[in-house]
Amino acid sequence: MTIPFLDLKAINLAQQDDIEAAMRRVLHSGWYVLGKEVDAFEKAYAAYCGTRHAIGVANGLDAIFLILKAYGIGPGDEVIVPSNTYIATWLAASHCGATPVPVEPVEGTYNLDPARVAAAITPRTRAIIPVHLYGQSADMDPLMALAREHNLKVIEDGAQAHGALYHGRKVGSLGHAAAFSFYPGKNLGALGDGGAITTDDDDLAQKLRTLRNYGSQKKYHNEVPGFNSRLDELQAAVLSVKLTTLDQFNQKRREIAAIYLRELDGIPGLVLPQVAEWAESAWHLFVIRHPQRDLLAQQLAAAGVGTVIHYPLPPHLQPAYAELGYHAGQFPIAEIIHDEVLSLPMGPTMTAADAAEVVSAVRAACL
Ligand SMILES: *Cc1c(COP(=O)(O)O)cnc(C)c1O
């Protein structure tokens, strides 16, 4: 590929010296799990998000799951999730024994529709998990108002939106708690798996620190049946380095997005991402839509432009959720989105010339 979908190696090599120094520091420390590096990263990430706490965990799925567990959500409870999201959001609810209740998005922004959320609330609903999909914040104020009215928890899934803003406020500080993934391809990515939870709730933070570490605060004393879901010292050290460039790298993504938005405007059949008036997107992905998506992807590949589909199949139609008995046609907005979306190359090491090449390839595609 002349323009790969994502050049992870280039992104990490942009900070090669600092990352190597951090990894060497951990190697020579002789301490590899829950130590100074995790502590330092948690403090830095909480400060970045503007929350009282950040708790490092093993990955993004665990981050959502552990929040639900810490709130005591389980069998018989319902958790509202987007019908269009990565399956992790649903699985976190299922793994607690709760029922994921899908709600359709606003088609323009791809994010949870507060009016439809209101209609989906039942006496069993305990939580809402808005996903800041593709890097753009969901409309949080109406969701928080619903939560107050119905005594629900709002758990942000911020896995795609590190550093994004909603009305000028950082994602991760908007709900009762937020989950982040540091999977390598995310805007803040480790060299392996990692995750974190941010919250202002002291009691929740205390529970989560116990739950992630075998239910133990004091070694070999287990207060609750916990889990092993810890962020490694090595990943935390790398993440502390990468956090220092997150805003600068998100700015680079915004510059690429601005080129795409300007230069791809007005192509028949092509739908560009809509930026809501409250949002400063982190542009994790630049997702376009086209009714002949597969043909477009093929032609771009032939022109040397890498693309990915996020995602080809919505959770309700995945074999993993066959037991819930959903069928095609039940969540039409999610289904049409999944049939038409295509993610163009996006990343902080792309240049304006790279973006121009993608633009020409899209314009040249005969559809
Ligand atoms: C990546 C992702 C997750 C899961 O994160 P992992 O670290 O891979 O477990 C959850 N939700 C969304 C929306 C994601 O994109």
Coordinates of C-alpha atoms and ligand atoms in Angstrom, one line a residue:
M1 CA 0.0 0.0 0.0
T2 CA 1.3 3.5 -0.9
I3 CA -0.9 5.0 1.8
P4 CA -1.6 2.3 4.5
F5 CA -4.7 2.5 6.6
L6 CA -2.6 3.0 9.7
D7 CA 1.2 3.1 10.1
L8 CA 1.6 2.0 13.8
K9 CA 5.3 1.5 13.5
A10 CA 5.9 5.1 12.3
I11 CA 3.7 6.4 15.1
N12 CA 5.7 4.6 17.8
L13 CA 9.1 5.3 16.2
A14 CA 8.3 9.0 16.4
Q15 CA 9.1 8.6 20.1
Q16 CA 11.6 5.8 19.8
D17 CA 14.3 7.2 22.2
D18 CA 11.9 8.1 25.0
I19 CA 10.0 4.8 24.7
E20 CA 13.2 2.7 24.7
A21 CA 14.4 4.7 27.8
A22 CA 11.1 4.0 29.5
M23 CA 11.3 0.3 28.7
R24 CA 14.9 0.1 29.9
R25 CA 13.9 1.8 33.2
V26 CA 11.3 -0.9 33.8
L27 CA 13.7 -3.7 32.9
H28 CA 16.3 -2.4 35.4
S29 CA 13.7 -1.6 38.2
G30 CA 13.1 -5.3 39.0
W31 CA 9.4 -4.5 39.6
Y32 CA 6.9 -5.3 36.9
V33 CA 3.3 -5.3 38.2
L34 CA 1.5 -2.4 40.1
G35 CA 4.4 -0.2 41.0
K36 CA 5.7 3.3 40.4
E37 CA 5.1 3.4 36.7
V38 CA 1.4 2.5 36.9
D39 CA 1.0 5.0 39.8
A40 CA 2.7 7.7 37.7
F41 CA 0.6 7.0 34.6
E42 CA -2.6 6.9 36.6
K43 CA -1.9 10.3 38.1
A44 CA -1.0 11.8 34.7
Y45 CA -4.0 10.3 32.9
A46 CA -6.4 11.5 35.7
A47 CA -4.9 15.0 35.4
Y48 CA -5.2 14.9 31.6
C49 CA -8.9 13.9 31.8
G50 CA -9.7 16.2 34.7
T51 CA -10.9 13.5 37.0
R52 CA -10.0 12.6 40.6
H53 CA -9.0 9.0 39.7
A54 CA -7.6 6.9 37.0
I55 CA -7.3 3.2 37.6
G56 CA -5.1 1.1 35.2
V57 CA -6.5 -2.2 34.1
A58 CA -5.6 -4.9 31.5
N59 CA -7.7 -3.8 28.6
G60 CA -10.8 -1.8 27.5
L61 CA -13.3 -4.6 27.8
D62 CA -12.2 -5.2 31.4
A63 CA -12.5 -1.5 32.1
I64 CA -16.2 -1.5 31.2
F65 CA -16.8 -4.9 32.8
L66 CA -15.2 -3.9 36.1
I67 CA -17.1 -0.7 36.3
L68 CA -20.4 -2.6 35.9
K69 CA -19.3 -5.2 38.5
A70 CA -18.2 -2.5 41.0
Y71 CA -21.7 -0.9 40.7
G72 CA -23.2 -4.3 41.5
I73 CA -24.8 -4.7 38.1
G74 CA -25.6 -8.4 37.3
P75 CA -28.3 -10.9 36.4
G76 CA -31.8 -9.4 35.9
D77 CA -30.4 -5.9 35.2
E78 CA -30.5 -4.2 31.8
V79 CA -27.7 -2.1 30.4
I80 CA -28.4 0.3 27.5
V81 CA -25.8 0.0 24.7
P82 CA -25.5 1.4 21.2
S83 CA -26.8 -0.9 18.4
N84 CA -23.7 0.2 16.4
T85 CA -20.6 -0.3 18.4
Y86 CA -17.6 -2.6 18.7
I87 CA -18.9 -5.8 20.4
A88 CA -16.8 -5.1 23.5
T89 CA -19.5 -2.7 24.8
W90 CA -22.1 -5.4 24.7
L91 CA -19.8 -8.1 26.0
A92 CA -19.0 -6.2 29.1
A93 CA -22.7 -6.2 30.1
S94 CA -23.2 -9.9 29.1
H95 CA -20.1 -11.0 31.1
C96 CA -21.7 -9.5 34.3
G97 CA -24.8 -11.5 33.6
A98 CA -26.8 -8.4 32.7
T99 CA -28.8 -8.0 29.5
P100 CA -27.4 -5.5 26.8
V101 CA -30.4 -3.5 25.5
P102 CA -29.5 -2.0 22.1
V103 CA -30.6 1.5 21.2
E104 CA -30.2 3.0 17.7
P105 CA -28.0 6.0 17.0
V106 CA -28.6 9.4 15.5
E107 CA -27.7 8.6 11.9
G108 CA -25.7 11.7 11.3
T109 CA -23.3 11.4 14.2
Y110 CA -23.4 7.6 14.7
N111 CA -23.8 8.2 18.4
L112 CA -26.5 7.1 20.9
D113 CA -29.9 9.0 20.4
P114 CA -31.1 10.3 23.8
A115 CA -34.7 10.2 22.7
R116 CA -34.5 6.5 21.9
V117 CA -32.6 5.9 25.1
A118 CA -35.5 7.5 27.1
A119 CA -37.9 5.2 25.3
A120 CA -35.8 2.1 26.1
I121 CA -35.6 2.7 29.9
T122 CA -37.5 0.1 32.0
P123 CA -37.7 -0.6 35.8
R124 CA -34.7 -3.0 35.3
T125 CA -32.4 -0.5 33.6
R126 CA -29.3 0.2 35.7
A127 CA -26.8 1.8 33.4
I128 CA -26.3 3.5 30.0
I129 CA -23.0 3.0 28.1
P130 CA -22.6 5.8 25.5
V131 CA -19.7 5.1 23.1
H132 CA -17.8 8.1 21.7
L133 CA -17.7 6.3 18.4
Y134 CA -14.9 7.1 15.8
G135 CA -13.6 9.8 18.2
Q136 CA -16.6 12.1 18.5
S137 CA -18.4 12.5 21.9
A138 CA -21.9 11.3 22.3
D139 CA -24.5 13.9 23.3
M140 CA -23.9 13.5 27.1
D141 CA -26.1 16.3 28.7
P142 CA -29.5 14.7 27.9
L143 CA -28.1 11.3 28.9
M144 CA -27.0 12.6 32.2
A145 CA -30.4 14.2 32.7
L146 CA -32.1 10.9 32.0
A147 CA -29.7 9.2 34.5
R148 CA -30.6 11.7 37.2
E149 CA -34.3 11.2 36.6
H150 CA -34.2 7.4 36.6
N151 CA -31.3 6.9 39.0
L152 CA -29.0 5.2 36.4
K153 CA -25.2 5.1 36.0
V154 CA -23.7 6.5 32.8
I155 CA -20.5 4.8 31.8
E156 CA -18.6 6.4 28.9
D157 CA -16.9 4.0 26.5
G158 CA -14.0 6.3 25.6
A159 CA -11.9 3.6 23.8
Q160 CA -11.9 5.6 20.6
A161 CA -11.9 9.1 21.9
H162 CA -8.9 9.9 24.2
G163 CA -8.6 13.7 24.3
A164 CA -11.9 14.4 22.5
L165 CA -14.0 17.3 23.9
Y166 CA -17.7 17.8 24.5
H167 CA -18.7 21.5 25.0
G168 CA -15.0 22.0 25.8
R169 CA -14.9 19.3 28.5
K170 CA -12.7 16.2 28.2
V171 CA -14.3 12.8 27.4
G172 CA -13.7 10.6 30.5
S173 CA -14.9 13.3 32.9
L174 CA -18.5 13.5 31.6
G175 CA -20.3 10.4 33.0
H176 CA -20.2 8.7 36.4
A177 CA -17.2 6.7 35.2
A178 CA -15.4 6.1 31.9
A179 CA -13.6 3.2 30.3
F180 CA -10.6 3.5 28.0
S181 CA -8.6 1.0 25.9
F182 CA -4.9 1.4 25.1
Y183 CA -4.9 -1.2 22.4
P184 CA -2.0 -0.3 20.0
G185 CA -4.2 1.2 17.3
K186 CA -6.1 3.6 19.6
N187 CA -5.3 7.3 19.8
L188 CA -3.4 6.6 23.0
G189 CA -2.0 3.1 22.3
A190 CA 0.4 0.9 24.3
L191 CA 2.8 -1.7 22.8
G192 CA 0.3 -4.4 23.7
D193 CA -2.9 -4.4 25.7
G194 CA -3.9 -1.9 28.4
G195 CA -6.9 0.0 29.7
A196 CA -8.0 2.5 32.3
I197 CA -11.0 3.8 34.2
T198 CA -11.5 7.4 35.1
T199 CA -14.0 8.7 37.7
D200 CA -14.5 11.3 40.4
D201 CA -16.2 8.7 42.6
D202 CA -13.8 7.9 45.5
D203 CA -15.8 4.8 46.6
L204 CA -16.0 3.4 43.1
A205 CA -12.2 4.0 42.6
Q206 CA -11.5 2.1 45.8
K207 CA -13.6 -0.8 44.8
L208 CA -12.0 -1.0 41.3
R209 CA -8.5 -1.0 42.7
T210 CA -9.5 -4.0 44.8
L211 CA -11.4 -5.8 42.0
R212 CA -8.6 -5.5 39.5
N213 CA -6.2 -7.1 41.9
Y214 CA -7.9 -10.4 43.1
G215 CA -10.2 -8.5 45.4
S216 CA -7.2 -7.7 47.6
Q217 CA -5.9 -4.5 49.1
K218 CA -3.4 -6.3 51.4
K219 CA -1.4 -9.1 49.8
Y220 CA -3.0 -12.5 50.4
H221 CA -6.0 -11.0 52.1
N222 CA -9.0 -11.2 49.7
E223 CA -12.1 -9.2 50.6
V224 CA -14.1 -9.9 47.5
P225 CA -13.8 -12.5 44.7
G226 CA -11.9 -10.2 42.3
F227 CA -10.1 -10.5 39.0
N228 CA -6.6 -10.3 37.6
S229 CA -6.9 -7.2 35.4
R230 CA -3.8 -5.1 36.0
L231 CA -2.0 -2.6 33.7
D232 CA 1.7 -3.8 33.4
E233 CA 4.5 -1.5 34.6
L234 CA 6.0 -1.8 31.1
Q235 CA 2.9 -0.6 29.3
A236 CA 2.3 2.1 31.8
A237 CA 5.9 3.5 31.3
V238 CA 5.3 3.5 27.5
L239 CA 1.9 5.2 27.9
S240 CA 3.3 7.9 30.1
V241 CA 5.7 8.8 27.2
K242 CA 2.9 8.6 24.6
L243 CA 0.5 10.7 26.7
T244 CA 2.9 13.7 26.3
T245 CA 2.2 13.8 22.6
L246 CA -1.5 12.9 22.6
D247 CA -2.8 16.4 22.1
Q248 CA -0.2 17.2 19.4
F249 CA -1.0 13.9 17.6
N250 CA -4.8 14.5 17.8
Q251 CA -4.2 17.9 16.3
K252 CA -2.4 16.2 13.3
R253 CA -5.4 14.0 12.9
R254 CA -7.7 17.1 12.9
E255 CA -5.6 18.5 10.1
I256 CA -6.0 15.4 8.0
A257 CA -9.7 15.3 8.7
A258 CA -10.0 19.0 7.7
I259 CA -8.4 18.1 4.3
Y260 CA -10.8 15.2 3.7
L261 CA -13.8 17.2 4.8
R262 CA -12.9 20.1 2.4
E263 CA -11.7 18.1 -0.6
L264 CA -14.3 15.2 -0.5
D265 CA -17.3 17.5 -0.2
G266 CA -20.0 17.2 -2.9
I267 CA -19.2 13.7 -4.4
P268 CA -22.5 12.1 -5.4
G269 CA -23.4 9.2 -3.1
L270 CA -20.5 9.9 -0.7
V271 CA -21.5 10.8 2.9
L272 CA -18.9 12.6 5.0
P273 CA -18.8 12.5 8.8
Q274 CA -20.9 15.1 10.6
V275 CA -19.3 17.1 13.4
A276 CA -21.8 18.0 16.0
E277 CA -21.7 21.6 17.3
W278 CA -20.6 20.4 20.8
A279 CA -17.8 18.2 19.5
E280 CA -14.1 18.4 19.1
S281 CA -13.5 15.0 17.7
A282 CA -10.3 13.0 18.4
W283 CA -10.7 11.6 14.8
H284 CA -9.8 8.1 15.8
L285 CA -11.3 7.1 12.5
F286 CA -12.4 9.1 9.4
V287 CA -15.5 7.1 8.4
I288 CA -17.3 7.8 5.1
R289 CA -20.4 6.1 3.7
H290 CA -21.2 5.0 0.2
P291 CA -24.0 2.7 -1.1
Q292 CA -21.3 0.9 -3.2
R293 CA -18.9 0.6 -0.3
D294 CA -17.3 -2.7 -1.3
L295 CA -16.6 -1.5 -4.8
L296 CA -15.1 1.7 -3.5
A297 CA -12.8 -0.2 -1.1
Q298 CA -11.7 -2.5 -4.0
Q299 CA -10.8 0.5 -6.2
L300 CA -9.0 2.3 -3.4
A301 CA -7.0 -0.9 -2.7
A302 CA -6.1 -1.1 -6.4
A303 CA -4.9 2.5 -6.2
G304 CA -2.7 1.7 -3.1
V305 CA -5.0 3.2 -0.5
G306 CA -5.7 1.0 2.6
T307 CA -9.1 1.1 4.1
V308 CA -10.9 -0.9 6.9
I309 CA -14.6 -1.4 7.7
H310 CA -15.7 -0.4 11.2
Y311 CA -17.6 -2.7 11.4
P312 CA -18.9 -5.2 8.9
L313 CA -21.6 -6.8 11.2
P314 CA -23.5 -5.2 14.1
P315 CA -23.4 -7.1 17.4
H316 CA -27.1 -8.2 17.2
L317 CA -26.3 -10.1 14.0
Q318 CA -23.1 -11.7 15.3
P319 CA -23.1 -15.5 16.0
A320 CA -21.9 -14.6 19.5
Y321 CA -25.4 -13.1 20.2
A322 CA -27.5 -15.7 18.4
E323 CA -29.0 -16.6 21.8
L324 CA -30.6 -13.2 22.1
G325 CA -32.7 -14.1 19.1
Y326 CA -32.3 -10.9 17.1
H327 CA -32.8 -10.9 13.3
A328 CA -31.9 -8.7 10.4
G329 CA -34.2 -5.6 10.1
Q330 CA -34.6 -5.1 13.9
F331 CA -32.0 -2.3 14.1
P332 CA -32.2 -0.8 10.6
I333 CA -30.0 2.3 11.3
A334 CA -27.2 0.1 12.7
E335 CA -27.6 -2.3 9.8
I336 CA -27.4 0.4 7.0
I337 CA -24.4 2.0 8.7
H338 CA -22.6 -1.3 8.8
D339 CA -23.4 -1.9 5.1
E340 CA -22.1 1.4 4.0
V341 CA -19.2 2.6 6.2
L342 CA -15.6 2.7 5.1
S343 CA -12.7 4.1 7.1
L344 CA -10.1 6.1 5.2
P345 CA -6.4 6.2 6.2
M346 CA -6.0 8.4 9.4
G347 CA -3.1 8.9 11.7
P348 CA -0.8 11.5 13.3
T349 CA 2.2 10.7 11.0
M350 CA 0.2 11.2 7.8
T351 CA 1.1 14.3 5.7
A352 CA -1.1 16.7 3.7
A353 CA 0.4 15.0 0.6
D354 CA -0.7 11.6 1.8
A355 CA -4.2 13.0 2.4
A356 CA -4.2 14.5 -1.1
E357 CA -3.3 11.2 -2.6
V358 CA -6.2 9.5 -0.8
V359 CA -8.5 12.3 -2.0
S360 CA -7.5 11.8 -5.6
A361 CA -8.0 8.0 -5.4
V362 CA -11.5 8.5 -3.9
R363 CA -12.3 11.1 -6.7
A364 CA -11.0 8.8 -9.4
A365 CA -13.0 5.8 -8.2
C366 CA -15.7 5.1 -10.8
L367 CA -18.9 4.2 -9.0
Ligands
LIG1 C1 -11.2 -1.1 21.3 C2 -12.6 -0.9 21.9 C3 -13.0 -1.5 23.1 C4 -12.2 -2.6 23.7 O1 -10.9 -2.4 24.1 P1 -9.8 -3.6 24.2 O2 -8.7 -2.9 24.9 O3 -9.5 -4.2 22.9 O4 -10.5 -4.6 25.1 C5 -14.2 -1.2 23.7 N1 -15.0 -0.4 23.1 C6 -14.7 0.3 21.9 C7 -15.7 1.2 21.3 C8 -13.5 0.0 21.3 O5 -13.2 0.6 20.1

